[in-house]
Amino acid sequence: MRRQGLPSLQAPTQRRLPPAPTRAPPSAANSCRMAGQPTAPAAAPSTAATLPAAVQPTAAPAAADAALPAAAPPAPPATVTSGEAAWRETCRSAVAGGRGDDSESAQPPDQPQPQQQSRQERQASGLLAGRRQLLMMGGAGALFGGAANDAAGVGSTAAAAAPAGAGACPPAVVGSGATGFGAIPRGWRALRDPAINRGLATTVAVRQQYGLEGLLPARVTAPAVEVARAAAAVQRAEVAAAAAAAAVATDGGGGGGGASLLPYCTLMALREADKATFFALVQQDVERYLPLIYTPAVGDACLAWGSLLPRPTGLSISLGDAGRVARLVDNWAAGQPQARIAVLTDGERILGLGDLGAHGLGIPVGKAAVYGAAGVDPDWILPVALDVGCNTESVVNDPLYVGLRRPRERGPAYYHLVDETVTALQSAYGPGLLIHWEDVGAAQAFPLLERLESRGVPTFNDDIQATAAVTLAALLGAERLRGVPPLEHQTFLFFGAGQANLGVAQLLCAELAARGVDPAAASERVWLVDRRGLVTSDRSDLSAAKAKFAKRRPAGLPAGGGSGGDLAGIVAAVRPTALIGAATVGGAFGPRVLAALTQAQPSPSSRPLVFALSNPTSRAECSFQQAVEGTGGRAVFASGTQFPPLRVEGSGGGRPRVPAQANNCLVFPGLGAGCVASGAARVTEGMLLAAARAVAGLTSGEDLEAECVLPRVGRLGECAVEVAAAVARAAAVDMVASSGGGGGAATCVAPLLLASSSSPPSSSSSAAAGALPFGAGVGMAATGVGATGGGRDALEECLRGLQYRPLQ
Ligand code: NAI
């Protein structure tokens, strides 16, 4: 058996790589050109047409492996020693696979032939093999380089993998992920290939080459015009949705609900049809478009997922697939062989909306869009939904539900499916693939993280770890405001003691410890409330994570009751300076709670922190306006979903006050990119602290003047670079960065090494003083989060160079 248990951090064996095609004709070998050379003429489209993989019956590359003749030569040779060489080999494999058999290439393009399907699969396998080789060798940094190819409108997927300065495969040979590698879609089929058809921006040459003349309007436009066209389409959708919502409200139907769906669907359709235009649009105004592709719209989208017709969106793996998950993963990998981060959900805790089962796929899809908006190559991100049943009756009984109609699996079968999925993903993409967990149930979140970490799988849970980093960043921003005491002098009351708030509490304690506060004293400053009430030492139902923060019950406070109604009493008893909500109880911070909080402040000039982290908007503990009104204008506010700015009478000289959006989107793209760039084998506390400090460092004086304690989400791309650099450096300090070998995922290792060697020794808060980065194998001097010098600049430059900029 080729998959047994989770592999250790080693490159997959060559055995896993499908054999390369048999021969490359001379003309094909010449097809890999050097940058700057004229493009080699593409093969005549009609000479190598095969049925695109995407429309074939599902037969995995693994099956194709078995069908290959025994005489097929082995996979790309082990003597390939550089990213460029690997890329050349990849090109050769693809070219050979695409043109090796003249008798088949004479078939007309639109007539599927059964034996051609198997050839098609072999071509896909050949490229995937080369791609895996490339990943194993750590040469995938230039995977970010897809922009120019996208702009050219052709060959984006494969050409995107070329190291800078390396030869580029002619697009007609490589084809696109949408149609399968090696295929040459033409005419009607090319019209449906988003890597070729860029709408009116499709160049004359591409129209001629792919038989698109007459299939598109004659006018050829600049890509920027297509972005403007998309903006107009979204605006029209918003106007229509608002009018429909208003009409429903007038009819007494409540209105509002689902009003975001029309613009969401418009944008998602654009993402499938023209990825470059979609990301160019979103990147040019992140603040405007983020709410339409992420929270809160993505919540409405998940609720309505069964009627949205999204396709293709991500990989779906159900309990029924146990035993053959590798085949499913390979099916996907044939079209997206360069994924570096898999975003997995089991759909159990979708935002604050509960168990939505298979409809939770909307969340990884939304996260993938945010990664791209932040400049992380969207082709790096693989959204995955694990369908293990659903316990919400209304969802399962919906005739349009797309998942298994059965109660949620909680037994060993759940973990077997997780293990099999992770093994299959690592097998297809390499052991460096980062597993990003998203919106899993509270009971599974910590065990899943520990399970994968204990097996050496690079992983993080966004809701626990990225939320912790962004909330700590907001706290660091808040303490820069007058009237807010330093964190070590504050008392924190966390309303909700799940993944989000427990993660924040733990990281906050790490920050306090880094400031010299004794760990026990740091825990003393943190109080938790869960659905059973205040977490006190007289309770017998506490998990180990909560028990760490349990304290003696305050005198006069009755046991039980954690809901909004009792919260005011708890606030009065605990007297917190900061109230942080992540309990999914919309409106829990009502006037009584906010009044009690205001009264509890040490002085009339003290400013309480009110963080309403729950998503979507309907689950927020309070709005910005409610927080300001409920505390007489004193609250320093942050929320998971964006609220509009306010002008507050008699405060700030009439300037608008801007609420901070404490959403993990400010952290996870950089955290993911930093892990990939450094080949991190694990996410450490030091890396999370570094991420928090990097985000806090971007909060400007202007932001703070507006009382916004975090950088605006409009700076998502900048945040991603800064966080990635900080995370990569901290990974080196904590000795979890890879030297670019076995993990195969390191893309900025050289400048990271330079940063390490050019900086004075220090350590991230969790790394022992004097620790060596990259493990003993590399043996450089230790470095710190605040490393400076040419190496640091080079690292950031490298990360900036990797940013996905679709139209540049
Ligand atoms: P979770 O399910 O792990 O935890 C929820 C917690 O709230 C549990 O401790 C539960 O006991 C408590 N709770 C529920 N009802 C309560 C009540 N009536 N009174 C007191 N406590 C109650 O969920 P998780 O992952 O912690 O997420 C919670 C919320 O935070 C969700 O709305 C989620 O969307 C949001 N969130 C926001 C993020 C951001 O970036 N702003 C990131 C992660 C989560």
mmCIF file of N, CA and C in Angstrom, residues 282-373:
data_model
loop_
_atom_site.group_PDB
_atom_site.id
_atom_site.type_symbol
_atom_site.label_atom_id
_atom_site.label_comp_id
_atom_site.label_asym_id
_atom_site.label_seq_id
_atom_site.Cartn_x
_atom_site.Cartn_y
_atom_site.Cartn_z
ATOM 1 N N VAL A 282 -10.482 43.162 -6.673
ATOM 2 C CA VAL A 282 -10.519 43.117 -5.206
ATOM 3 C C VAL A 282 -9.287 43.810 -4.623
ATOM 4 N N GLN A 283 -8.132 43.569 -5.240
ATOM 5 C CA GLN A 283 -6.903 44.178 -4.701
ATOM 6 C C GLN A 283 -6.910 45.694 -4.838
ATOM 7 N N GLN A 284 -7.595 46.213 -5.840
ATOM 8 C CA GLN A 284 -7.540 47.671 -6.031
ATOM 9 C C GLN A 284 -8.387 48.403 -4.980
ATOM 10 N N ASP A 285 -9.306 47.715 -4.320
ATOM 11 C CA ASP A 285 -10.076 48.349 -3.246
ATOM 12 C C ASP A 285 -10.548 47.267 -2.266
ATOM 13 N N VAL A 286 -9.603 46.791 -1.466
ATOM 14 C CA VAL A 286 -9.895 45.672 -0.563
ATOM 15 C C VAL A 286 -11.017 46.034 0.401
ATOM 16 N N GLU A 287 -10.981 47.260 0.923
ATOM 17 C CA GLU A 287 -11.980 47.638 1.918
ATOM 18 C C GLU A 287 -13.399 47.551 1.350
ATOM 19 N N ARG A 288 -13.515 47.908 0.081
ATOM 20 C CA ARG A 288 -14.844 47.861 -0.545
ATOM 21 C C ARG A 288 -15.293 46.420 -0.825
ATOM 22 N N TYR A 289 -14.382 45.598 -1.331
ATOM 23 C CA TYR A 289 -14.817 44.291 -1.826
ATOM 24 C C TYR A 289 -14.736 43.170 -0.788
ATOM 25 N N LEU A 290 -13.925 43.363 0.259
ATOM 26 C CA LEU A 290 -13.785 42.272 1.225
ATOM 27 C C LEU A 290 -15.134 41.851 1.834
ATOM 28 N N PRO A 291 -15.970 42.799 2.244
ATOM 29 C CA PRO A 291 -17.253 42.366 2.827
ATOM 30 C C PRO A 291 -18.135 41.604 1.829
ATOM 31 N N LEU A 292 -17.865 41.750 0.541
ATOM 32 C CA LEU A 292 -18.696 41.076 -0.459
ATOM 33 C C LEU A 292 -18.215 39.659 -0.758
ATOM 34 N N ILE A 293 -16.947 39.362 -0.440
ATOM 35 C CA ILE A 293 -16.438 38.013 -0.725
ATOM 36 C C ILE A 293 -16.099 37.252 0.559
ATOM 37 N N TYR A 294 -16.170 37.942 1.677
ATOM 38 C CA TYR A 294 -15.747 37.359 2.966
ATOM 39 C C TYR A 294 -16.831 37.704 3.968
ATOM 40 N N THR A 295 -16.499 37.851 5.251
ATOM 41 C CA THR A 295 -17.562 38.185 6.184
ATOM 42 C C THR A 295 -18.021 39.630 5.961
ATOM 43 N N PRO A 296 -19.336 39.919 5.887
ATOM 44 C CA PRO A 296 -20.444 39.034 6.273
ATOM 45 C C PRO A 296 -21.069 38.233 5.122
ATOM 46 N N ALA A 297 -20.746 38.569 3.847
ATOM 47 C CA ALA A 297 -21.461 37.929 2.738
ATOM 48 C C ALA A 297 -21.285 36.414 2.730
ATOM 49 N N VAL A 298 -20.087 35.960 3.130
ATOM 50 C CA VAL A 298 -19.824 34.532 3.043
ATOM 51 C C VAL A 298 -20.737 33.734 3.989
ATOM 52 N N GLY A 299 -21.210 34.377 5.048
ATOM 53 C CA GLY A 299 -22.168 33.717 5.947
ATOM 54 C C GLY A 299 -23.484 33.469 5.221
ATOM 55 N N ASP A 300 -23.989 34.501 4.542
ATOM 56 C CA ASP A 300 -25.218 34.334 3.753
ATOM 57 C C ASP A 300 -25.009 33.270 2.684
ATOM 58 N N ALA A 301 -23.820 33.275 2.089
ATOM 59 C CA ALA A 301 -23.536 32.315 1.016
ATOM 60 C C ALA A 301 -23.589 30.881 1.545
ATOM 61 N N CYS A 302 -23.019 30.644 2.725
ATOM 62 C CA CYS A 302 -23.051 29.284 3.285
ATOM 63 C C CYS A 302 -24.488 28.869 3.599
ATOM 64 N N LEU A 303 -25.273 29.814 4.112
ATOM 65 C CA LEU A 303 -26.667 29.479 4.434
ATOM 66 C C LEU A 303 -27.441 29.111 3.171
ATOM 67 N N ALA A 304 -27.074 29.715 2.038
ATOM 68 C CA ALA A 304 -27.815 29.486 0.793
ATOM 69 C C ALA A 304 -27.038 28.592 -0.178
ATOM 70 N N TRP A 305 -25.989 27.934 0.311
ATOM 71 C CA TRP A 305 -25.028 27.255 -0.571
ATOM 72 C C TRP A 305 -25.698 26.301 -1.556
ATOM 73 N N GLY A 306 -26.741 25.612 -1.095
ATOM 74 C CA GLY A 306 -27.384 24.608 -1.940
ATOM 75 C C GLY A 306 -28.037 25.181 -3.179
ATOM 76 N N SER A 307 -28.274 26.484 -3.204
ATOM 77 C CA SER A 307 -28.943 27.081 -4.363
ATOM 78 C C SER A 307 -28.045 28.064 -5.103
ATOM 79 N N LEU A 308 -26.741 27.993 -4.832
ATOM 80 C CA LEU A 308 -25.856 29.001 -5.444
ATOM 81 C C LEU A 308 -25.167 28.522 -6.720
ATOM 82 N N LEU A 309 -25.153 27.260 -6.978
ATOM 83 C CA LEU A 309 -24.489 26.703 -8.164
ATOM 84 C C LEU A 309 -23.014 27.080 -8.282
ATOM 85 N N PRO A 310 -22.275 27.123 -7.206
ATOM 86 C CA PRO A 310 -20.865 27.490 -7.369
ATOM 87 C C PRO A 310 -20.080 26.310 -7.926
ATOM 88 N N ARG A 311 -19.245 26.517 -8.905
ATOM 89 C CA ARG A 311 -18.430 25.414 -9.432
ATOM 90 C C ARG A 311 -17.303 25.966 -10.265
ATOM 91 N N PRO A 312 -16.119 25.368 -10.288
ATOM 92 C CA PRO A 312 -15.734 24.443 -9.228
ATOM 93 C C PRO A 312 -15.249 25.256 -8.044
ATOM 94 N N THR A 313 -15.397 24.767 -6.876
ATOM 95 C CA THR A 313 -15.076 25.585 -5.712
ATOM 96 C C THR A 313 -13.951 25.001 -4.877
ATOM 97 N N GLY A 314 -13.997 23.715 -4.693
ATOM 98 C CA GLY A 314 -13.003 23.102 -3.831
ATOM 99 C C GLY A 314 -13.223 21.612 -3.807
ATOM 100 N N LEU A 315 -12.359 20.970 -3.081
ATOM 101 C CA LEU A 315 -12.384 19.518 -3.014
ATOM 102 C C LEU A 315 -13.366 19.095 -1.927
ATOM 103 N N SER A 316 -14.256 18.160 -2.252
ATOM 104 C CA SER A 316 -15.219 17.651 -1.267
ATOM 105 C C SER A 316 -14.912 16.191 -0.995
ATOM 106 N N ILE A 317 -14.699 15.868 0.274
ATOM 107 C CA ILE A 317 -14.369 14.491 0.656
ATOM 108 C C ILE A 317 -15.352 14.068 1.742
ATOM 109 N N SER A 318 -16.061 12.992 1.495
ATOM 110 C CA SER A 318 -17.065 12.572 2.475
ATOM 111 C C SER A 318 -16.672 11.256 3.131
ATOM 112 N N LEU A 319 -17.401 10.920 4.186
ATOM 113 C CA LEU A 319 -17.158 9.645 4.877
ATOM 114 C C LEU A 319 -17.237 8.477 3.904
ATOM 115 N N GLY A 320 -18.100 8.599 2.911
ATOM 116 C CA GLY A 320 -18.254 7.539 1.925
ATOM 117 C C GLY A 320 -17.005 7.353 1.060
ATOM 118 N N ASP A 321 -16.115 8.291 1.095
ATOM 119 C CA ASP A 321 -14.895 8.199 0.276
ATOM 120 C C ASP A 321 -13.744 7.520 1.015
ATOM 121 N N ALA A 322 -13.981 7.135 2.262
ATOM 122 C CA ALA A 322 -12.903 6.493 3.034
ATOM 123 C C ALA A 322 -12.337 5.331 2.237
ATOM 124 N N GLY A 323 -11.024 5.263 2.187
ATOM 125 C CA GLY A 323 -10.364 4.194 1.452
ATOM 126 C C GLY A 323 -9.939 4.584 0.049
ATOM 127 N N ARG A 324 -10.506 5.686 -0.464
ATOM 128 C CA ARG A 324 -10.126 6.091 -1.833
ATOM 129 C C ARG A 324 -9.901 7.603 -1.924
ATOM 130 N N VAL A 325 -9.575 8.184 -0.790
ATOM 131 C CA VAL A 325 -9.389 9.636 -0.763
ATOM 132 C C VAL A 325 -8.219 10.054 -1.665
ATOM 133 N N ALA A 326 -7.190 9.214 -1.723
ATOM 134 C CA ALA A 326 -6.022 9.558 -2.550
ATOM 135 C C ALA A 326 -6.439 9.797 -3.999
ATOM 136 N N ARG A 327 -7.386 8.990 -4.460
ATOM 137 C CA ARG A 327 -7.839 9.143 -5.847
ATOM 138 C C ARG A 327 -8.526 10.504 -6.017
ATOM 139 N N LEU A 328 -9.336 10.882 -5.043
ATOM 140 C CA LEU A 328 -10.036 12.166 -5.136
ATOM 141 C C LEU A 328 -9.034 13.321 -5.153
ATOM 142 N N VAL A 329 -8.051 13.202 -4.275
ATOM 143 C CA VAL A 329 -7.054 14.276 -4.188
ATOM 144 C C VAL A 329 -6.276 14.364 -5.499
ATOM 145 N N ASP A 330 -5.912 13.223 -6.039
ATOM 146 C CA ASP A 330 -5.176 13.246 -7.312
ATOM 147 C C ASP A 330 -6.034 13.822 -8.437
ATOM 148 N N ASN A 331 -7.331 13.540 -8.394
ATOM 149 C CA ASN A 331 -8.227 14.152 -9.394
ATOM 150 C C ASN A 331 -8.096 15.664 -9.360
ATOM 151 N N TRP A 332 -8.065 16.191 -8.146
ATOM 152 C CA TRP A 332 -7.981 17.654 -8.015
ATOM 153 C C TRP A 332 -6.580 18.149 -8.376
ATOM 154 N N ALA A 333 -5.593 17.420 -7.898
ATOM 155 C CA ALA A 333 -4.206 17.858 -8.089
ATOM 156 C C ALA A 333 -3.826 17.914 -9.561
ATOM 157 N N ALA A 334 -4.488 17.122 -10.381
ATOM 158 C CA ALA A 334 -4.196 17.166 -11.814
ATOM 159 C C ALA A 334 -4.498 18.546 -12.384
ATOM 160 N N GLY A 335 -5.471 19.234 -11.798
ATOM 161 C CA GLY A 335 -5.820 20.573 -12.282
ATOM 162 C C GLY A 335 -5.169 21.685 -11.493
ATOM 163 N N GLN A 336 -4.794 21.408 -10.247
ATOM 164 C CA GLN A 336 -4.154 22.442 -9.419
ATOM 165 C C GLN A 336 -2.945 21.815 -8.730
ATOM 166 N N PRO A 337 -1.893 21.574 -9.499
ATOM 167 C CA PRO A 337 -0.772 20.824 -8.919
ATOM 168 C C PRO A 337 0.138 21.653 -8.023
ATOM 169 N N GLN A 338 -0.056 22.959 -7.959
ATOM 170 C CA GLN A 338 0.910 23.779 -7.236
ATOM 171 C C GLN A 338 0.407 24.261 -5.877
ATOM 172 N N ALA A 339 -0.637 23.629 -5.320
ATOM 173 C CA ALA A 339 -1.158 24.086 -4.031
ATOM 174 C C ALA A 339 -0.093 23.960 -2.944
ATOM 175 N N ARG A 340 -0.057 24.913 -2.056
ATOM 176 C CA ARG A 340 0.908 24.899 -0.944
ATOM 177 C C ARG A 340 0.205 24.950 0.405
ATOM 178 N N ILE A 341 -1.082 25.376 0.386
ATOM 179 C CA ILE A 341 -1.845 25.502 1.633
ATOM 180 C C ILE A 341 -3.228 24.910 1.383
ATOM 181 N N ALA A 342 -3.613 23.917 2.188
ATOM 182 C CA ALA A 342 -4.969 23.369 2.076
ATOM 183 C C ALA A 342 -5.801 23.934 3.224
ATOM 184 N N VAL A 343 -6.924 24.578 2.881
ATOM 185 C CA VAL A 343 -7.808 25.128 3.909
ATOM 186 C C VAL A 343 -8.940 24.126 4.124
ATOM 187 N N LEU A 344 -8.949 23.496 5.290
ATOM 188 C CA LEU A 344 -9.898 22.415 5.568
ATOM 189 C C LEU A 344 -10.961 22.843 6.567
ATOM 190 N N THR A 345 -12.205 22.467 6.288
ATOM 191 C CA THR A 345 -13.258 22.613 7.294
ATOM 192 C C THR A 345 -14.054 21.332 7.366
ATOM 193 N N ASP A 346 -14.689 21.099 8.527
ATOM 194 C CA ASP A 346 -15.655 20.003 8.604
ATOM 195 C C ASP A 346 -17.062 20.575 8.723
ATOM 196 N N GLY A 347 -17.167 21.896 8.603
ATOM 197 C CA GLY A 347 -18.470 22.562 8.523
ATOM 198 C C GLY A 347 -19.252 22.632 9.811
ATOM 199 N N GLU A 348 -18.620 22.287 10.939
ATOM 200 C CA GLU A 348 -19.436 22.197 12.164
ATOM 201 C C GLU A 348 -19.728 23.541 12.830
ATOM 202 N N ARG A 349 -18.791 24.481 12.770
ATOM 203 C CA ARG A 349 -19.023 25.790 13.422
ATOM 204 C C ARG A 349 -18.737 26.876 12.388
ATOM 205 N N ILE A 350 -19.722 27.098 11.526
ATOM 206 C CA ILE A 350 -19.525 28.053 10.445
ATOM 207 C C ILE A 350 -19.858 29.444 10.964
ATOM 208 N N LEU A 351 -18.811 30.276 11.089
ATOM 209 C CA LEU A 351 -18.949 31.581 11.743
ATOM 210 C C LEU A 351 -19.739 31.348 13.034
ATOM 211 N N GLY A 352 -20.711 32.189 13.326
ATOM 212 C CA GLY A 352 -21.555 31.933 14.498
ATOM 213 C C GLY A 352 -22.871 31.290 14.091
ATOM 214 N N LEU A 353 -22.888 30.649 12.904
ATOM 215 C CA LEU A 353 -24.154 30.155 12.353
ATOM 216 C C LEU A 353 -24.401 28.686 12.662
ATOM 217 N N GLY A 354 -23.459 28.042 13.297
ATOM 218 C CA GLY A 354 -23.655 26.654 13.695
ATOM 219 C C GLY A 354 -23.200 25.650 12.658
ATOM 220 N N ASP A 355 -23.800 24.448 12.737
ATOM 221 C CA ASP A 355 -23.387 23.312 11.900
ATOM 222 C C ASP A 355 -24.078 23.408 10.540
ATOM 223 N N LEU A 356 -23.331 23.698 9.507
ATOM 224 C CA LEU A 356 -23.896 23.778 8.153
ATOM 225 C C LEU A 356 -23.394 22.629 7.282
ATOM 226 N N GLY A 357 -22.692 21.667 7.884
ATOM 227 C CA GLY A 357 -22.251 20.487 7.141
ATOM 228 C C GLY A 357 -21.470 20.841 5.890
ATOM 229 N N ALA A 358 -21.828 20.176 4.798
ATOM 230 C CA ALA A 358 -21.071 20.345 3.550
ATOM 231 C C ALA A 358 -21.189 21.761 2.985
ATOM 232 N N HIS A 359 -22.189 22.503 3.407
ATOM 233 C CA HIS A 359 -22.327 23.883 2.919
ATOM 234 C C HIS A 359 -21.274 24.809 3.532
ATOM 235 N N GLY A 360 -20.517 24.279 4.482
ATOM 236 C CA GLY A 360 -19.422 25.057 5.058
ATOM 237 C C GLY A 360 -18.269 25.265 4.096
ATOM 238 N N LEU A 361 -18.299 24.590 2.953
ATOM 239 C CA LEU A 361 -17.216 24.784 1.965
ATOM 240 C C LEU A 361 -17.053 26.261 1.593
ATOM 241 N N GLY A 362 -18.151 27.021 1.728
ATOM 242 C CA GLY A 362 -18.066 28.450 1.420
ATOM 243 C C GLY A 362 -16.975 29.164 2.218
ATOM 244 N N ILE A 363 -16.665 28.647 3.406
ATOM 245 C CA ILE A 363 -15.651 29.321 4.235
ATOM 246 C C ILE A 363 -14.248 29.135 3.660
ATOM 247 N N PRO A 364 -13.789 27.899 3.391
ATOM 248 C CA PRO A 364 -12.471 27.774 2.736
ATOM 249 C C PRO A 364 -12.413 28.503 1.392
ATOM 250 N N VAL A 365 -13.518 28.508 0.675
ATOM 251 C CA VAL A 365 -13.536 29.232 -0.604
ATOM 252 C C VAL A 365 -13.325 30.729 -0.334
ATOM 253 N N GLY A 366 -13.991 31.245 0.697
ATOM 254 C CA GLY A 366 -13.820 32.658 1.056
ATOM 255 C C GLY A 366 -12.403 32.946 1.526
ATOM 256 N N LYS A 367 -11.826 32.021 2.296
ATOM 257 C CA LYS A 367 -10.450 32.226 2.770
ATOM 258 C C LYS A 367 -9.486 32.242 1.587
ATOM 259 N N ALA A 368 -9.746 31.367 0.603
ATOM 260 C CA ALA A 368 -8.888 31.347 -0.589
ATOM 261 C C ALA A 368 -8.953 32.700 -1.294
ATOM 262 N N ALA A 369 -10.137 33.288 -1.346
ATOM 263 C CA ALA A 369 -10.281 34.606 -1.986
ATOM 264 C C ALA A 369 -9.504 35.666 -1.201
ATOM 265 N N VAL A 370 -9.524 35.546 0.130
ATOM 266 C CA VAL A 370 -8.798 36.534 0.951
ATOM 267 C C VAL A 370 -7.289 36.363 0.781
ATOM 268 N N TYR A 371 -6.830 35.124 0.724
ATOM 269 C CA TYR A 371 -5.398 34.901 0.461
ATOM 270 C C TYR A 371 -5.010 35.647 -0.827
ATOM 271 N N GLY A 372 -5.797 35.462 -1.876
ATOM 272 C CA GLY A 372 -5.487 36.110 -3.157
ATOM 273 C C GLY A 372 -5.566 37.622 -3.052
ATOM 274 N N ALA A 373 -6.569 38.118 -2.340
ATOM 275 C CA ALA A 373 -6.700 39.566 -2.156
ATOM 276 C C ALA A 373 -5.475 40.125 -1.444
#
